[in-house]
Tab-separated table of C-alpha atoms and ligand atoms in Angstrom:
chain	number	residue	atom	x	y	z
A	256	MET	CA	64.168	97.638	-26.493
A	257	SER	CA	61.912	95.700	-23.978
A	258	HIS	CA	63.325	92.538	-22.505
A	259	PRO	CA	63.062	89.340	-24.538
A	260	ILE	CA	59.539	87.676	-23.770
A	261	LYS	CA	60.243	84.415	-21.685
A	262	ILE	CA	58.474	81.523	-23.534
A	263	GLY	CA	57.720	78.159	-23.177
A	264	ILE	CA	56.485	75.719	-26.071
A	265	VAL	CA	54.019	73.040	-26.012
A	266	GLY	CA	53.523	69.983	-28.000
A	267	VAL	CA	56.389	69.294	-29.587
A	268	GLY	CA	55.878	67.766	-33.002
A	269	LYS	CA	56.379	68.527	-36.478
A	270	ILE	CA	55.343	72.134	-36.931
A	271	VAL	CA	57.383	73.204	-33.838
A	272	ARG	CA	60.534	71.396	-35.379
A	273	ASP	CA	59.988	72.632	-38.881
A	274	GLN	CA	59.039	76.448	-37.806
A	275	HIS	CA	58.541	77.256	-34.191
A	276	LEU	CA	62.200	76.605	-33.297
A	277	PRO	CA	63.701	78.032	-36.228
A	278	ALA	CA	61.467	81.265	-35.924
A	279	LEU	CA	61.954	81.883	-32.137
A	280	GLY	CA	65.750	80.785	-32.673
A	281	LYS	CA	66.263	83.995	-34.935
A	282	ASP	CA	64.086	86.487	-33.106
A	283	GLN	CA	65.627	88.649	-30.149
A	284	ASP	CA	61.908	89.357	-28.945
A	285	TYR	CA	62.051	85.943	-27.283
A	286	ARG	CA	64.105	83.545	-24.936
A	287	LEU	CA	62.843	80.160	-25.157
A	288	ILE	CA	63.071	78.515	-21.692
A	289	ALA	CA	60.884	75.390	-21.517
A	290	ALA	CA	58.952	72.873	-23.257
A	291	ALA	CA	56.253	70.517	-22.532
A	292	SER	CA	55.495	67.383	-24.493
A	293	ARG	CA	54.727	63.863	-23.643
A	294	HIS	CA	57.404	62.394	-25.854
A	295	GLY	CA	58.939	65.102	-28.118
A	296	GLN	CA	61.875	67.136	-26.499
A	297	VAL	CA	63.633	70.573	-27.488
A	298	ASP	CA	67.440	70.398	-26.917
A	299	GLY	CA	69.098	72.624	-24.283
A	300	ILE	CA	66.170	73.866	-22.382
A	301	PRO	CA	64.157	71.829	-19.222
A	302	ASN	CA	61.469	69.756	-20.989
A	303	PHE	CA	58.475	68.695	-18.837
A	304	PRO	CA	55.705	65.955	-19.409
A	305	THR	CA	52.763	68.554	-19.228
A	306	ILE	CA	51.969	72.155	-19.150
A	307	GLU	CA	50.984	72.079	-15.618
A	308	ALA	CA	54.558	70.776	-14.535
A	309	MET	CA	56.039	73.326	-16.609
A	310	LEU	CA	54.149	76.285	-15.293
A	311	ASP	CA	54.764	75.118	-11.826
A	312	GLN	CA	58.434	74.543	-12.354
A	313	VAL	CA	59.202	77.579	-14.213
A	314	PRO	CA	57.186	80.340	-13.036
A	315	GLU	CA	59.162	82.878	-14.604
A	316	LEU	CA	57.424	82.014	-17.925
A	317	GLU	CA	55.573	84.825	-19.626
A	318	ALA	CA	54.074	83.409	-22.565
A	319	VAL	CA	53.351	79.861	-24.039
A	320	SER	CA	53.171	78.582	-27.610
A	321	LEU	CA	50.540	75.846	-27.861
A	322	CYS	CA	51.517	73.766	-31.318
A	323	MET	CA	49.599	70.157	-30.293
A	324	PRO	CA	46.812	69.570	-32.803
A	325	PRO	CA	43.665	71.657	-31.970
A	326	GLN	CA	41.185	68.835	-30.397
A	327	PHE	CA	43.764	68.951	-27.459
A	328	ARG	CA	44.347	72.663	-27.141
A	329	TYR	CA	41.572	74.133	-25.077
A	330	ASP	CA	42.630	72.699	-21.661
A	331	ALA	CA	46.138	73.656	-21.855
A	332	ALA	CA	45.106	77.242	-23.217
A	333	ARG	CA	42.838	77.739	-20.196
A	334	THR	CA	45.372	76.642	-17.670
A	335	ALA	CA	47.881	78.916	-19.376
A	336	LEU	CA	45.578	82.018	-19.276
A	337	GLU	CA	44.246	81.098	-15.913
A	338	ALA	CA	48.312	81.387	-14.815
A	339	LYS	CA	48.354	84.881	-16.352
A	340	LYS	CA	50.635	83.771	-19.443
A	341	HIS	CA	50.425	85.246	-22.852
A	342	VAL	CA	49.045	82.588	-25.527
A	343	PHE	CA	49.920	81.700	-28.820
A	344	LEU	CA	47.464	79.608	-30.644
A	345	GLU	CA	48.696	77.320	-33.791
A	346	LYS	CA	46.245	76.895	-36.360
A	347	PRO	CA	43.435	76.333	-36.226
A	348	PRO	CA	43.092	77.899	-32.714
A	349	GLY	CA	40.710	75.210	-31.521
A	350	ALA	CA	38.359	72.434	-32.535
A	351	THR	CA	35.023	74.576	-31.914
A	352	VAL	CA	34.144	78.164	-32.506
A	353	SER	CA	32.980	78.585	-28.991
A	354	GLU	CA	35.783	77.318	-27.382
A	355	VAL	CA	37.759	79.866	-28.764
A	356	GLU	CA	35.503	82.496	-27.658
A	357	ASP	CA	35.652	81.297	-24.328
A	358	LEU	CA	39.394	81.632	-24.392
A	359	LYS	CA	38.975	84.992	-25.809
A	360	THR	CA	37.099	86.088	-23.091
A	361	LEU	CA	39.293	84.469	-20.368
A	362	ALA	CA	42.269	86.139	-21.857
A	363	ALA	CA	40.710	89.449	-21.426
A	364	LYS	CA	39.491	88.639	-17.982
A	365	ASN	CA	43.137	87.491	-16.613
A	366	GLY	CA	44.802	91.027	-18.334
A	367	VAL	CA	47.009	88.699	-21.011
A	368	SER	CA	47.034	88.438	-24.687
A	369	LEU	CA	45.521	85.667	-26.846
A	370	PHE	CA	46.962	85.313	-30.221
A	371	ALA	CA	44.990	82.884	-32.699
A	372	SER	CA	47.872	82.745	-35.308
A	373	TRP	CA	46.997	82.411	-39.055
A	374	HIS	CA	50.624	81.428	-40.797
A	375	SER	CA	49.077	81.848	-44.313
A	376	ARG	CA	48.365	85.484	-43.781
A	377	TYR	CA	51.835	86.418	-43.378
A	378	ALA	CA	52.590	84.743	-46.839
A	379	PRO	CA	54.754	87.164	-48.779
A	380	ALA	CA	52.101	88.249	-51.416
A	381	VAL	CA	49.208	88.207	-49.274
A	382	GLU	CA	49.103	92.115	-48.537
A	383	ALA	CA	49.988	92.980	-52.329
A	384	ALA	CA	46.957	90.751	-53.330
A	385	ARG	CA	44.675	92.432	-50.621
A	386	ALA	CA	45.864	96.010	-52.133
A	387	PHE	CA	44.799	95.009	-55.596
A	388	LEU	CA	41.724	93.487	-54.744
A	389	GLU	CA	40.594	96.545	-52.711
A	390	THR	CA	40.804	98.885	-55.483
A	391	ALA	CA	39.383	96.226	-58.073
A	392	ARG	CA	35.669	95.156	-58.909
A	393	ILE	CA	35.474	91.769	-58.068
A	394	SER	CA	33.445	89.434	-60.642
A	395	SER	CA	34.444	85.782	-59.329
A	396	ALA	CA	36.817	84.080	-57.052
A	397	ALA	CA	38.066	80.673	-56.847
A	398	VAL	CA	40.192	78.969	-54.252
A	399	ILE	CA	41.977	75.455	-55.507
A	400	TRP	CA	44.003	73.831	-52.853
A	401	LYS	CA	44.954	70.168	-53.979
A	402	GLU	CA	47.564	68.547	-51.939
A	403	ASP	CA	48.771	64.936	-51.192
A	404	VAL	CA	47.873	64.007	-47.633
A	405	ARG	CA	50.207	61.251	-47.581
A	406	ARG	CA	53.359	63.522	-48.165
A	407	TRP	CA	52.359	66.205	-46.277
A	408	HIS	CA	50.529	64.316	-43.254
A	409	PRO	CA	51.905	61.067	-42.798
A	410	ASN	CA	50.718	58.885	-40.117
A	411	GLN	CA	48.930	61.799	-38.485
A	412	GLU	CA	45.862	60.126	-37.237
A	413	TRP	CA	44.462	63.173	-35.334
A	414	ILE	CA	44.022	64.967	-38.425
A	415	TRP	CA	41.119	62.179	-39.613
A	416	THR	CA	39.225	62.197	-36.470
A	417	PRO	CA	36.389	64.840	-35.272
A	418	GLY	CA	38.156	68.224	-34.768
A	419	GLY	CA	41.222	67.472	-36.676
A	420	PHE	CA	39.149	68.751	-39.918
A	421	GLY	CA	40.406	66.302	-42.567
A	422	VAL	CA	41.219	68.359	-45.892
A	423	PHE	CA	39.967	71.511	-43.822
A	424	ASP	CA	43.113	71.438	-41.730
A	425	PRO	CA	45.122	72.863	-45.062
A	426	GLY	CA	41.762	74.250	-46.339
A	427	ILE	CA	41.638	76.684	-43.652
A	428	ASN	CA	45.130	78.187	-44.544
A	429	ALA	CA	43.376	79.292	-47.681
A	430	LEU	CA	40.207	80.655	-45.861
A	431	SER	CA	42.610	82.629	-43.542
A	432	ILE	CA	44.001	84.293	-46.834
A	433	VAL	CA	40.600	84.692	-48.600
A	434	THR	CA	38.625	86.358	-45.356
A	435	HIS	CA	41.896	88.727	-45.350
A	436	ILE	CA	41.767	89.750	-48.934
A	437	LEU	CA	38.149	89.455	-50.146
A	438	PRO	CA	34.791	91.094	-49.102
A	439	ALA	CA	33.134	89.397	-46.263
A	440	MET	CA	31.189	86.240	-47.762
A	441	PHE	CA	29.138	83.261	-46.597
A	442	ILE	CA	28.526	79.806	-47.820
A	443	THR	CA	25.571	78.843	-50.100
A	444	SER	CA	26.455	75.080	-50.531
A	445	ALA	CA	28.855	72.599	-49.740
A	446	VAL	CA	29.585	68.785	-50.554
A	447	LEU	CA	31.945	67.241	-48.122
A	448	ASP	CA	33.630	63.747	-49.279
A	449	PHE	CA	34.008	61.390	-46.470
A	450	PRO	CA	36.367	58.138	-47.105
A	451	GLU	CA	34.253	55.465	-45.680
A	452	ASN	CA	36.856	54.461	-43.116
A	453	ARG	CA	37.580	57.914	-41.879
A	454	ALA	CA	35.516	60.641	-39.586
A	455	SER	CA	37.050	63.402	-41.715
A	456	PRO	CA	36.864	64.616	-45.335
A	457	VAL	CA	39.227	63.816	-47.947
A	458	ALA	CA	38.025	66.516	-50.343
A	459	ALA	CA	35.389	69.387	-50.388
A	460	HIS	CA	33.566	71.292	-52.987
A	461	VAL	CA	32.071	74.715	-51.194
A	462	VAL	CA	30.401	77.626	-52.943
A	463	PHE	CA	30.223	80.988	-51.103
A	464	ARG	CA	28.828	84.279	-52.162
A	465	THR	CA	29.985	87.842	-50.797
A	466	SER	CA	27.432	89.878	-49.130
A	467	ASN	CA	27.350	91.984	-52.574
A	468	GLY	CA	26.657	88.889	-54.897
A	469	VAL	CA	30.354	87.718	-56.137
A	470	PRO	CA	30.347	83.688	-56.673
A	471	VAL	CA	33.550	82.159	-54.796
A	472	THR	CA	34.200	78.732	-55.220
A	473	MET	CA	36.540	76.310	-53.290
A	474	GLU	CA	37.696	72.910	-54.219
A	475	LEU	CA	39.861	71.239	-51.729
A	476	ASP	CA	41.471	67.807	-52.450
A	477	TRP	CA	43.793	65.652	-50.302
A	478	LEU	CA	44.709	62.895	-53.087
A	479	GLN	CA	46.463	65.280	-55.374
A	480	THR	CA	49.571	63.617	-56.613
A	481	GLY	CA	52.116	65.606	-58.736
A	482	PRO	CA	52.147	69.243	-58.873
A	483	GLN	CA	50.791	70.578	-55.841
A	484	SER	CA	48.080	73.610	-56.034
A	485	TRP	CA	47.728	76.064	-53.410
A	486	ASP	CA	46.203	78.785	-55.493
A	487	ILE	CA	43.349	81.610	-55.147
A	488	LEU	CA	42.103	83.435	-58.430
A	489	ALA	CA	40.264	86.264	-58.885
A	490	GLN	CA	38.561	87.780	-62.009
A	491	THR	CA	38.354	91.587	-61.709
A	492	ASP	CA	37.763	95.028	-63.964
A	493	LYS	CA	41.472	95.614	-63.784
A	494	GLY	CA	42.567	91.805	-64.633
A	495	ALA	CA	42.850	88.313	-63.612
A	496	MET	CA	44.751	87.727	-60.426
A	497	VAL	CA	46.284	84.386	-59.600
A	498	LEU	CA	47.773	84.074	-56.031
A	499	SER	CA	49.985	80.982	-56.074
A	500	GLY	CA	52.080	79.090	-53.932
A	501	GLY	CA	49.989	79.291	-50.794
A	502	GLY	CA	50.061	83.227	-50.891
A	503	SER	CA	54.013	83.668	-51.890
A	504	LYS	CA	53.379	84.831	-55.668
A	505	LEU	CA	51.127	87.284	-57.065
A	506	ALA	CA	50.486	87.530	-60.887
A	507	ILE	CA	48.050	89.861	-62.745
A	508	ASP	CA	47.138	89.155	-66.098
A	509	GLY	CA	49.987	86.335	-66.334
A	510	LYS	CA	52.660	89.057	-65.129
A	511	VAL	CA	54.137	88.206	-61.708
A	512	VAL	CA	54.234	91.534	-59.824
A	513	HIS	CA	55.359	89.962	-56.260
A	514	ASP	CA	57.691	87.256	-55.577
A	515	GLU	CA	59.354	86.795	-52.442
A	516	PRO	CA	60.611	84.039	-49.806
A	517	GLU	CA	58.301	83.259	-47.208
A	518	ALA	CA	58.991	84.486	-43.540
A	519	GLU	CA	55.447	83.514	-42.088
A	520	TYR	CA	56.477	82.215	-38.763
A	521	GLN	CA	58.986	84.967	-38.029
A	522	MET	CA	56.264	87.405	-39.072
A	523	LEU	CA	53.793	85.904	-36.892
A	524	TYR	CA	55.894	85.947	-33.789
A	525	MET	CA	56.675	89.680	-34.578
A	526	ARG	CA	53.029	89.819	-34.330
A	527	PHE	CA	52.708	88.281	-30.934
A	528	ALA	CA	55.401	90.371	-29.498
A	529	GLU	CA	53.378	93.205	-30.669
A	530	ILE	CA	50.217	92.393	-28.901
A	531	VAL	CA	51.911	91.427	-25.976
A	532	ARG	CA	53.623	94.674	-25.561
A	533	ALA	CA	50.499	96.479	-26.462
A	534	GLY	CA	48.270	94.479	-24.103
A	535	ALA	CA	46.081	93.445	-26.924
A	536	SER	CA	44.615	90.236	-28.217
A	537	ASP	CA	44.113	89.275	-31.780
A	538	VAL	CA	41.762	86.592	-32.538
A	539	ASP	CA	39.771	86.235	-35.911
A	540	LEU	CA	37.583	83.428	-35.836
A	541	ALA	CA	36.184	83.711	-39.566
A	542	PRO	CA	38.438	81.062	-41.117
A	543	LEU	CA	37.116	78.647	-38.154
A	544	GLN	CA	33.604	79.596	-39.015
A	545	HIS	CA	33.654	79.073	-42.184
A	546	VAL	CA	34.911	75.451	-41.666
A	547	ALA	CA	32.280	74.955	-38.784
A	548	ASP	CA	29.608	76.408	-41.647
A	549	ALA	CA	30.882	73.675	-44.117
A	550	PHE	CA	30.179	70.776	-41.849
A	551	MET	CA	27.056	72.580	-40.868
A	552	LEU	CA	25.403	73.167	-44.139
A	553	GLY	CA	27.681	70.371	-46.376
A	554	LYS	CA	26.043	67.521	-47.785
A	555	ARG	CA	28.266	64.150	-46.571
A	556	ASN	CA	29.223	62.073	-49.546
A	557	VAL	CA	30.592	58.710	-48.697
A	558	VAL	CA	33.869	57.946	-50.942
A	559	GLU	CA	36.329	54.928	-51.344
A	560	ALA	CA	38.133	54.058	-48.068
A	561	PHE	CA	41.551	56.032	-47.599
A	562	PHE	CA	44.594	54.178	-46.127
A	563	ASP	CA	48.075	55.609	-45.451
B	244	LIG	P1	51.870	66.788	-34.797
B	244	LIG	O1	53.199	66.540	-35.150
B	244	LIG	O2	51.093	65.475	-35.162
B	244	LIG	O3	51.619	67.200	-33.315
B	244	LIG	C1	52.157	67.876	-32.676
B	244	LIG	C2	52.600	67.486	-31.456
B	244	LIG	O4	51.397	67.193	-30.415
B	244	LIG	C3	52.933	66.014	-31.245
B	244	LIG	O5	54.184	65.900	-31.406
B	244	LIG	C4	52.369	65.550	-29.928
B	244	LIG	O6	53.673	65.670	-29.002
B	244	LIG	C5	51.417	66.295	-29.445
B	244	LIG	N1	50.093	65.968	-29.481
B	244	LIG	C6	49.564	64.985	-30.180
B	244	LIG	N2	48.728	64.396	-29.842
B	244	LIG	C7	48.339	64.703	-28.772
B	244	LIG	C8	47.118	64.524	-27.578
B	244	LIG	N3	46.306	63.888	-27.907
B	244	LIG	N4	47.052	65.175	-26.625
B	244	LIG	C9	47.961	66.130	-26.463
B	244	LIG	N5	49.406	66.220	-27.373
B	244	LIG	C10	49.560	65.520	-28.218
B	244	LIG	O7	51.139	67.477	-35.733
B	244	LIG	P2	51.862	69.161	-36.441
B	244	LIG	O8	51.904	69.006	-37.746
B	244	LIG	O9	52.986	69.796	-35.378
B	244	LIG	O10	50.655	70.103	-36.406
B	244	LIG	C11	50.129	70.792	-34.982
B	244	LIG	C12	49.200	71.730	-35.158
B	244	LIG	O11	50.040	72.813	-36.137
B	244	LIG	C13	48.060	71.576	-35.944
B	244	LIG	O12	47.049	72.462	-35.468
B	244	LIG	C14	48.366	71.877	-37.771
B	244	LIG	O13	47.125	72.075	-38.116
B	244	LIG	C15	49.478	73.035	-37.180
B	244	LIG	N6	50.123	73.457	-38.650
B	244	LIG	C16	50.858	72.096	-39.054
B	244	LIG	C17	51.891	72.260	-40.133
B	244	LIG	C18	52.472	71.299	-40.695
B	244	LIG	O14	52.997	71.348	-41.679
B	244	LIG	N7	52.629	69.975	-40.346
B	244	LIG	C19	51.695	73.643	-40.817
B	244	LIG	C20	51.066	74.738	-39.944
B	244	LIG	C21	50.657	74.503	-39.072
B	244	LIG	P3	53.754	64.689	-27.399
B	244	LIG	O15	53.373	63.265	-28.210
B	244	LIG	O16	55.240	64.635	-27.375
B	244	LIG	O17	52.807	65.130	-26.433
């Protein structure tokens, strides 16, 4: 087996504590040797206030995982790539499509790997859904992603500012699945609901069609209390598919055919190690492009103010 990849983590907040540290702790492919964050700390390793200080003081680092909000990621990614470190980008990989394209070019130029991670793509039933749809004739599909922002994103101001994407922050997870399991598609219309006191949408109603004319709708809502839904439905000649729980459970005509506990971040780090060792990058921008298109084509609808 190859030696463990010496990795540093940047932007120590909710997702680092919830997912990255537990996943890295179990993975023999990595040794977490440093962290950089203005306020957050990781116990037991050297911590630095900036990525520049971390790279300067810990030159043996081979890779970094960038987990700050997307609006603040580009400069850190550029610094790391120029220092010839492999880079893992949390989702969404950036605040714009073109900045991530630039990072892709920079990674190739510096001979290191860039990974635009999409954790929901690694949800346990996604591959089974993809395999099912590959052999079926799809007549329509729908994404229903409705969650309570106050429960999942309390006090996260960045998410409401430009580049935070509002309800598309969870919505892009759905897009990362549908762009993996459905044929290529594009947006034909969209309505985005912006609270009158916020710069990002709290709900969105998006209509796509696939290149062969299949209608796909997407309903995103951030004010859903009670049961939460992270579901993708498809009507097909082989039955009605429901991929629920954010990609964790698959049912065909009401019969559950796949239901496993999730291990998304373990799978992401497995994939990152694979591309680092193969000298490759993995940067699929299709989910981010759809979000950009929704903002480009979508009608802006002003709705009631939102307060935490
Ligand atoms: P978070 O806790 O609000 O932010 C992560 C850390 O980024 C903060 O603790 C902060 O650390 C740093 N940061 C915040 N603003 C910054 C700024 N202006 N400049 C530089 N660093 C800044 O957010 P999160 O929930 O972990 O989400 C981070 C990313 O992970 C997002 O892209 C999100 O979509 C993705 N993600 C989140 C979840 C989730 O459940 N929350 C799930 C999957 C993916 P310091 O103050 O210490 O620098």
